[in-house]
Amino acid sequence: MAFWTTLLIIHGLLAVALLGAITHQAVSVWMPVRSKAGNFVTRFRAVPSTSYVTAIIVLYVVTFVMGAWIYTQYRFTSRLALEQLRFFKTVGVFEMKEHVATIGIILLPAYWAFWRQPLSEDYAAARKNVTLLLAIVVWTNFLIVYRQQCPGIWLMMPSSKLAVFTIVFGVAFAVIYVVCTELNLPLLTYHPVIGEVDFLWTPERRVRPCIGKAGC
Amino acid sequence: MLTSLIGAVALSWIASVVPEHRVQRVILFGCVAAVAYLIFYTLALFIYDKASVELEFLKSRSLSVVAALVVGAAISFFAPTKWNQRLWGGWVCVVPIGALAVLAYYLTPYFTR
């Protein structure tokens, strides 16, 4: 239990760091400061937004992986209790949080491509929008957990193929994710009772298969 | 998620080797068709509900699917050339937001029972 609690606390701390970084970047991109920094709010807006990119990507991925790891425990402990106690809204909000986090992670390749140096004018608007959407995703997840507890310029870009790849990745992932979620098409099925993992979807198993006479 | 990851990587790789204007056209077609299907099917069910005679064919999804595909194809085909020159970066925001809306819709039973 101490292990999961420690993991949860680290997950929370990383999430707060991510929240600060993405908020800083989103504010500095959407409300850039033209004059010299003065009061606290102006200084908050005056940060160099490009310097946050790597930190945000790393923090998001690490926070997400930790969250996914904790989710495996939540799925067959806390969630069962919540369902038995008929806290369906809580379960629903938590499930929504997981989907929002997944949608956030699929934005990361495009986010990274749009923020690559030198910054492309072609994707200036997309860069601002993706940053804002990512900030909304992180804030939404934070608030859910807290509550429970370019115009006209066509420059040649060296990274055009990369941008296409990341945009299509974001689009395709979102669509396939919805289909796979609703049709229940996992790549791996985990059986927590026997601690085994099967390839693709398999029915629930509570006993290990017989291997020879001794195993039966 | 892993299934989606594999599918998305495969599709993205294909997209990065085909001409950009075609990718833009395909995504435009997909998005327009999806929105058109939503509108047509809602409209069909609304008319079915309000009609004084039994219009059984309106309950069929295939009619709305065909209509949506036709509208999607027409709009993506006749869209101004300027729209289809480059892949629009905004798709990466629009489609995930749409996906979130669909996922939220599927989670509504948790909030209504």
GROMACS .gro file of C-alpha atoms in nm:
model
  329
    1MET     CA    1   0.000   0.000   0.000
    2ALA     CA    2   0.288   0.236   0.085
    3PHE     CA    3   0.430   0.176  -0.261
    4TRP     CA    4   0.110   0.285  -0.436
    5THR     CA    5   0.070   0.584  -0.206
    6THR     CA    6   0.428   0.695  -0.277
    7LEU     CA    7   0.369   0.653  -0.648
    8LEU     CA    8   0.049   0.854  -0.624
    9ILE     CA    9   0.224   1.138  -0.439
   10ILE     CA   10   0.505   1.150  -0.699
   11HIS     CA   11   0.243   1.142  -0.974
   12GLY     CA   12   0.067   1.438  -0.809
   13LEU     CA   13   0.388   1.638  -0.767
   14LEU     CA   14   0.487   1.583  -1.130
   15ALA     CA   15   0.137   1.683  -1.238
   16VAL     CA   16   0.166   2.011  -1.046
   17ALA     CA   17   0.505   2.083  -1.209
   18LEU     CA   18   0.351   2.009  -1.548
   19LEU     CA   19   0.056   2.233  -1.470
   20GLY     CA   20   0.289   2.523  -1.388
   21ALA     CA   21   0.501   2.475  -1.699
   22ILE     CA   22   0.212   2.443  -1.945
   23THR     CA   23   0.027   2.738  -1.790
   24HIS     CA   24   0.339   2.955  -1.817
   25GLN     CA   25   0.386   2.858  -2.180
   26ALA     CA   26   0.021   2.895  -2.281
   27VAL     CA   27  -0.002   3.241  -2.120
   28SER     CA   28   0.325   3.357  -2.277
   29VAL     CA   29   0.211   3.237  -2.621
   30TRP     CA   30  -0.142   3.376  -2.607
   31MET     CA   31  -0.063   3.697  -2.418
   32PRO     CA   32   0.298   3.784  -2.506
   33VAL     CA   33   0.451   4.086  -2.337
   34ARG     CA   34   0.570   4.358  -2.575
   35SER     CA   35   0.719   4.594  -2.315
   36LYS     CA   36   0.972   4.527  -2.041
   37ALA     CA   37   0.851   4.306  -1.756
   38GLY     CA   38   0.707   4.499  -1.462
   39ASN     CA   39   0.465   4.347  -1.210
   40PHE     CA   40   0.412   3.978  -1.126
   41VAL     CA   41   0.152   3.916  -1.398
   42THR     CA   42   0.367   4.076  -1.668
   43ARG     CA   43   0.670   3.874  -1.560
   44PHE     CA   44   0.453   3.560  -1.562
   45ARG     CA   45   0.368   3.632  -1.927
   46ALA     CA   46   0.722   3.728  -2.024
   47VAL     CA   47   0.885   3.383  -1.999
   48PRO     CA   48   1.055   3.241  -2.313
   49SER     CA   49   0.793   2.990  -2.426
   50THR     CA   50   1.026   2.771  -2.635
   51SER     CA   51   1.236   2.676  -2.333
   52TYR     CA   52   0.941   2.488  -2.180
   53VAL     CA   53   0.881   2.243  -2.463
   54THR     CA   54   1.113   1.958  -2.363
   55ALA     CA   55   1.022   1.989  -1.995
   56ILE     CA   56   0.651   1.975  -2.075
   57ILE     CA   57   0.687   1.670  -2.299
   58VAL     CA   58   0.900   1.481  -2.046
   59LEU     CA   59   0.675   1.576  -1.754
   60TYR     CA   60   0.362   1.480  -1.945
   61VAL     CA   61   0.496   1.140  -2.051
   62VAL     CA   62   0.634   1.053  -1.705
   63THR     CA   63   0.313   1.172  -1.532
   64PHE     CA   64   0.103   0.977  -1.782
   65VAL     CA   65   0.304   0.655  -1.742
   66MET     CA   66   0.283   0.680  -1.364
   67GLY     CA   67  -0.090   0.749  -1.386
   68ALA     CA   68  -0.139   0.449  -1.613
   69TRP     CA   69   0.056   0.232  -1.371
   70ILE     CA   70  -0.156   0.351  -1.076
   71TYR     CA   71  -0.468   0.294  -1.286
   72THR     CA   72  -0.397  -0.082  -1.301
   73GLN     CA   73  -0.427  -0.090  -0.921
   74TYR     CA   74  -0.727   0.148  -0.913
   75ARG     CA   75  -0.910  -0.061  -1.174
   76PHE     CA   76  -0.956  -0.365  -0.950
   77THR     CA   77  -0.944  -0.210  -0.603
   78SER     CA   78  -1.084   0.143  -0.562
   79ARG     CA   79  -1.311   0.130  -0.865
   80LEU     CA   80  -1.483  -0.188  -0.747
   81ALA     CA   81  -1.554  -0.022  -0.413
   82LEU     CA   82  -1.683   0.293  -0.585
   83GLU     CA   83  -1.916   0.087  -0.803
   84GLN     CA   84  -2.041  -0.118  -0.508
   85LEU     CA   85  -2.113   0.205  -0.323
   86ARG     CA   86  -2.289   0.331  -0.639
   87PHE     CA   87  -2.063   0.633  -0.685
   88PHE     CA   88  -2.122   0.617  -1.059
   89LYS     CA   89  -2.061   0.986  -1.122
   90THR     CA   90  -1.721   0.963  -0.956
   91VAL     CA   91  -1.632   0.660  -1.168
   92GLY     CA   92  -1.759   0.836  -1.482
   93VAL     CA   93  -1.559   1.151  -1.415
   94PHE     CA   94  -1.247   0.946  -1.348
   95GLU     CA   95  -1.294   0.751  -1.672
   96MET     CA   96  -1.335   1.081  -1.856
   97LYS     CA   97  -1.011   1.202  -1.698
   98GLU     CA   98  -0.832   0.896  -1.836
   99HIS     CA   99  -0.965   0.965  -2.186
  100VAL     CA  100  -0.868   1.333  -2.162
  101ALA     CA  101  -0.515   1.234  -2.055
  102THR     CA  102  -0.489   0.993  -2.350
  103ILE     CA  103  -0.607   1.259  -2.594
  104GLY     CA  104  -0.342   1.487  -2.439
  105ILE     CA  105  -0.061   1.241  -2.500
  106ILE     CA  106  -0.154   1.200  -2.865
  107LEU     CA  107  -0.116   1.576  -2.909
  108LEU     CA  108   0.246   1.561  -2.794
  109PRO     CA  109   0.409   1.458  -3.127
  110ALA     CA  110   0.233   1.744  -3.306
  111TYR     CA  111   0.312   1.978  -3.017
  112TRP     CA  112   0.680   1.884  -3.041
  113ALA     CA  113   0.686   1.921  -3.421
  114PHE     CA  114   0.517   2.264  -3.411
  115TRP     CA  115   0.767   2.388  -3.151
  116ARG     CA  116   1.077   2.260  -3.331
  117GLN     CA  117   1.348   2.518  -3.398
  118PRO     CA  118   1.342   2.718  -3.618
  119LEU     CA  119   0.978   2.793  -3.546
  120SER     CA  120   0.773   2.775  -3.865
  121GLU     CA  121   0.535   3.058  -3.953
  122ASP     CA  122   0.321   2.799  -4.134
  123TYR     CA  123   0.222   2.643  -3.805
  124ALA     CA  124   0.212   2.955  -3.586
  125ALA     CA  125  -0.164   2.931  -3.533
  126ALA     CA  126  -0.157   2.555  -3.490
  127ARG     CA  127   0.126   2.591  -3.238
  128LYS     CA  128  -0.080   2.834  -3.029
  129ASN     CA  129  -0.391   2.618  -3.049
  130VAL     CA  130  -0.218   2.292  -2.961
  131THR     CA  131  -0.046   2.458  -2.664
  132LEU     CA  132  -0.378   2.593  -2.545
  133LEU     CA  133  -0.551   2.258  -2.590
  134LEU     CA  134  -0.274   2.083  -2.400
  135ALA     CA  135  -0.307   2.339  -2.121
  136ILE     CA  136  -0.684   2.279  -2.110
  137VAL     CA  137  -0.624   1.901  -2.099
  138VAL     CA  138  -0.379   1.931  -1.808
  139TRP     CA  139  -0.604   2.174  -1.619
  140THR     CA  140  -0.911   1.954  -1.675
  141ASN     CA  141  -0.731   1.652  -1.535
  142PHE     CA  142  -0.600   1.852  -1.243
  143LEU     CA  143  -0.946   1.991  -1.159
  144ILE     CA  144  -1.110   1.648  -1.190
  145VAL     CA  145  -0.861   1.493  -0.950
  146TYR     CA  146  -0.881   1.795  -0.717
  147ARG     CA  147  -1.256   1.774  -0.709
  148GLN     CA  148  -1.260   1.406  -0.625
  149GLN     CA  149  -1.023   1.472  -0.392
  150CYS     CA  150  -0.098   3.178  -4.010
  151PRO     CA  151  -0.202   3.370  -4.231
  152GLY     CA  152  -0.100   3.373  -4.597
  153ILE     CA  153   0.269   3.290  -4.554
  154TRP     CA  154   0.380   2.966  -4.716
  155LEU     CA  155   0.744   2.919  -4.623
  156MET     CA  156   0.933   2.608  -4.727
  157MET     CA  157   0.982   2.397  -4.419
  158PRO     CA  158   1.253   2.135  -4.377
  159SER     CA  159   1.027   1.941  -4.137
  160SER     CA  160   0.713   1.930  -4.353
  161LYS     CA  161   0.700   1.547  -4.363
  162LEU     CA  162   0.745   1.539  -3.989
  163ALA     CA  163   0.460   1.786  -3.942
  164VAL     CA  164   0.235   1.574  -4.167
  165PHE     CA  165   0.330   1.261  -3.974
  166THR     CA  166   0.254   1.418  -3.636
  167ILE     CA  167  -0.073   1.580  -3.746
  168VAL     CA  168  -0.200   1.256  -3.900
  169PHE     CA  169  -0.079   1.067  -3.594
  170GLY     CA  170  -0.291   1.292  -3.369
  171VAL     CA  171  -0.595   1.261  -3.594
  172ALA     CA  172  -0.566   0.885  -3.652
  173PHE     CA  173  -0.492   0.805  -3.290
  174ALA     CA  174  -0.799   0.997  -3.171
  175VAL     CA  175  -1.029   0.820  -3.415
  176ILE     CA  176  -0.885   0.470  -3.364
  177TYR     CA  177  -0.879   0.521  -2.988
  178VAL     CA  178  -1.254   0.596  -2.982
  179VAL     CA  179  -1.326   0.291  -3.200
  180CYS     CA  180  -1.102   0.059  -2.995
  181THR     CA  181  -1.245   0.188  -2.666
  182GLU     CA  182  -1.605   0.144  -2.770
  183LEU     CA  183  -1.558  -0.192  -2.946
  184ASN     CA  184  -1.323  -0.320  -2.673
  185LEU     CA  185  -1.024  -0.402  -2.891
  186PRO     CA  186  -0.718  -0.415  -2.661
  187LEU     CA  187  -0.374  -0.531  -2.771
  188LEU     CA  188  -0.317  -0.703  -2.436
  189THR     CA  189  -0.558  -0.838  -2.173
  190TYR     CA  190  -0.442  -0.841  -1.812
  191HIS     CA  191  -0.586  -1.098  -1.569
  192PRO     CA  192  -0.519  -0.951  -1.222
  193VAL     CA  193  -0.630  -1.262  -1.028
  194ILE     CA  194  -0.369  -1.490  -1.186
  195GLY     CA  195  -0.130  -1.210  -1.284
  196GLU     CA  196  -0.109  -1.311  -1.651
  197VAL     CA  197  -0.123  -1.113  -1.972
  198ASP     CA  198  -0.278  -1.239  -2.296
  199PHE     CA  199  -0.240  -1.107  -2.647
  200LEU     CA  200  -0.548  -0.925  -2.787
  201TRP     CA  201  -0.886  -0.957  -2.615
  202THR     CA  202  -0.952  -1.274  -2.415
  203PRO     CA  203  -1.234  -1.358  -2.173
  204GLU     CA  204  -1.177  -1.319  -1.800
  205ARG     CA  205  -0.960  -1.596  -1.649
  206ARG     CA  206  -0.935  -1.686  -1.280
  207VAL     CA  207  -0.738  -2.013  -1.305
  208ARG     CA  208  -0.416  -2.094  -1.487
  209PRO     CA  209  -0.447  -2.333  -1.782
  210CYS     CA  210  -0.351  -2.698  -1.716
  211ILE     CA  211  -0.001  -2.792  -1.827
  212GLY     CA  212   0.032  -3.173  -1.823
  213LYS     CA  213  -0.128  -3.392  -1.559
  214ALA     CA  214   0.052  -3.227  -1.269
  215GLY     CA  215  -0.096  -2.887  -1.348
  216CYS     CA  216  -0.462  -3.002  -1.334
  217MET     CA  217  -0.423   0.250  -2.637
  218LEU     CA  218  -0.154   0.021  -2.777
  219THR     CA  219  -0.387  -0.089  -3.056
  220SER     CA  220  -0.452   0.275  -3.142
  221LEU     CA  221  -0.081   0.351  -3.124
  222ILE     CA  222   0.004   0.083  -3.379
  223GLY     CA  223  -0.279   0.189  -3.610
  224ALA     CA  224  -0.190   0.558  -3.580
  225VAL     CA  225   0.181   0.501  -3.649
  226ALA     CA  226   0.096   0.293  -3.958
  227LEU     CA  227  -0.147   0.553  -4.092
  228SER     CA  228   0.091   0.841  -4.019
  229TRP     CA  229   0.371   0.664  -4.202
  230ILE     CA  230   0.146   0.615  -4.504
  231ALA     CA  231   0.039   0.980  -4.483
  232SER     CA  232   0.398   1.100  -4.478
  233VAL     CA  233   0.477   0.924  -4.807
  234VAL     CA  234   0.166   1.028  -5.004
  235PRO     CA  235   0.125   1.386  -5.136
  236GLU     CA  236   0.018   1.632  -4.868
  237HIS     CA  237  -0.286   1.764  -5.055
  238ARG     CA  238  -0.431   1.412  -5.068
  239VAL     CA  239  -0.392   1.366  -4.693
  240GLN     CA  240  -0.567   1.698  -4.639
  241ARG     CA  241  -0.849   1.592  -4.872
  242VAL     CA  242  -0.893   1.255  -4.697
  243ILE     CA  243  -0.907   1.412  -4.350
  244LEU     CA  244  -1.148   1.680  -4.475
  245PHE     CA  245  -1.365   1.406  -4.624
  246GLY     CA  246  -1.360   1.204  -4.301
  247CYS     CA  247  -1.447   1.499  -4.079
  248VAL     CA  248  -1.722   1.634  -4.306
  249ALA     CA  249  -1.871   1.285  -4.344
  250ALA     CA  250  -1.868   1.229  -3.967
  251VAL     CA  251  -2.041   1.560  -3.894
  252ALA     CA  252  -2.286   1.509  -4.183
  253TYR     CA  253  -2.375   1.161  -4.053
  254LEU     CA  254  -2.446   1.306  -3.709
  255ILE     CA  255  -2.672   1.574  -3.858
  256PHE     CA  256  -2.852   1.343  -4.103
  257TYR     CA  257  -2.920   1.066  -3.855
  258THR     CA  258  -3.041   1.309  -3.588
  259LEU     CA  259  -3.263   1.476  -3.846
  260ALA     CA  260  -3.397   1.139  -3.967
  261LEU     CA  261  -3.483   1.030  -3.614
  262PHE     CA  262  -3.643   1.368  -3.542
  263ILE     CA  263  -3.863   1.342  -3.853
  264TYR     CA  264  -3.947   0.978  -3.770
  265ASP     CA  265  -4.050   1.086  -3.422
  266LYS     CA  266  -4.267   1.377  -3.538
  267ALA     CA  267  -4.421   1.221  -3.848
  268SER     CA  268  -4.787   1.119  -3.834
  269VAL     CA  269  -4.719   0.811  -4.052
  270GLU     CA  270  -4.475   0.527  -3.991
  271LEU     CA  271  -4.158   0.608  -4.191
  272GLU     CA  272  -3.966   0.292  -4.103
  273PHE     CA  273  -3.684   0.355  -4.352
  274LEU     CA  274  -3.573   0.663  -4.155
  275LYS     CA  275  -3.463   0.439  -3.867
  276SER     CA  276  -3.206   0.270  -4.088
  277ARG     CA  277  -2.851   0.400  -4.037
  278SER     CA  278  -2.743   0.303  -4.388
  279LEU     CA  279  -2.945   0.587  -4.543
  280SER     CA  280  -2.770   0.847  -4.328
  281VAL     CA  281  -2.432   0.683  -4.390
  282VAL     CA  282  -2.476   0.701  -4.768
  283ALA     CA  283  -2.597   1.062  -4.753
  284ALA     CA  284  -2.305   1.159  -4.528
  285LEU     CA  285  -2.053   0.993  -4.760
  286VAL     CA  286  -2.200   1.176  -5.060
  287VAL     CA  287  -2.186   1.511  -4.880
  288GLY     CA  288  -1.832   1.442  -4.755
  289ALA     CA  289  -1.714   1.347  -5.104
  290ALA     CA  290  -1.881   1.650  -5.263
  291ILE     CA  291  -1.740   1.901  -5.017
  292SER     CA  292  -1.388   1.756  -5.022
  293PHE     CA  293  -1.397   1.741  -5.402
  294PHE     CA  294  -1.531   2.091  -5.461
  295ALA     CA  295  -1.341   2.256  -5.177
  296PRO     CA  296  -1.127   2.551  -5.291
  297THR     CA  297  -0.779   2.449  -5.404
  298LYS     CA  298  -0.628   2.676  -5.137
  299TRP     CA  299  -0.788   2.459  -4.868
  300ASN     CA  300  -0.622   2.146  -4.999
  301GLN     CA  301  -0.272   2.275  -5.074
  302ARG     CA  302  -0.129   2.206  -4.729
  303LEU     CA  303  -0.231   1.987  -4.440
  304TRP     CA  304  -0.414   2.203  -4.188
  305GLY     CA  305  -0.249   2.192  -3.845
  306GLY     CA  306  -0.583   2.262  -3.678
  307TRP     CA  307  -0.695   1.903  -3.741
  308VAL     CA  308  -0.481   1.794  -3.451
  309CYS     CA  309  -0.705   2.003  -3.223
  310VAL     CA  310  -1.041   1.956  -3.394
  311VAL     CA  311  -1.039   1.576  -3.422
  312PRO     CA  312  -0.925   1.501  -3.063
  313ILE     CA  313  -1.191   1.743  -2.933
  314GLY     CA  314  -1.448   1.555  -3.142
  315ALA     CA  315  -1.315   1.226  -3.006
  316LEU     CA  316  -1.350   1.358  -2.652
  317ALA     CA  317  -1.709   1.458  -2.724
  318VAL     CA  318  -1.788   1.104  -2.846
  319LEU     CA  319  -1.617   0.948  -2.543
  320ALA     CA  320  -1.807   1.183  -2.310
  321TYR     CA  321  -2.131   1.082  -2.482
  322TYR     CA  322  -2.055   0.713  -2.422
  323LEU     CA  323  -1.987   0.785  -2.055
  324THR     CA  324  -2.325   0.954  -1.998
  325PRO     CA  325  -2.481   0.637  -1.842
  326TYR     CA  326  -2.252   0.692  -1.544
  327PHE     CA  327  -2.418   1.030  -1.484
  328THR     CA  328  -2.778   0.943  -1.560
  329ARG     CA  329  -2.840   0.634  -1.348
   0.00000   0.00000   0.00000
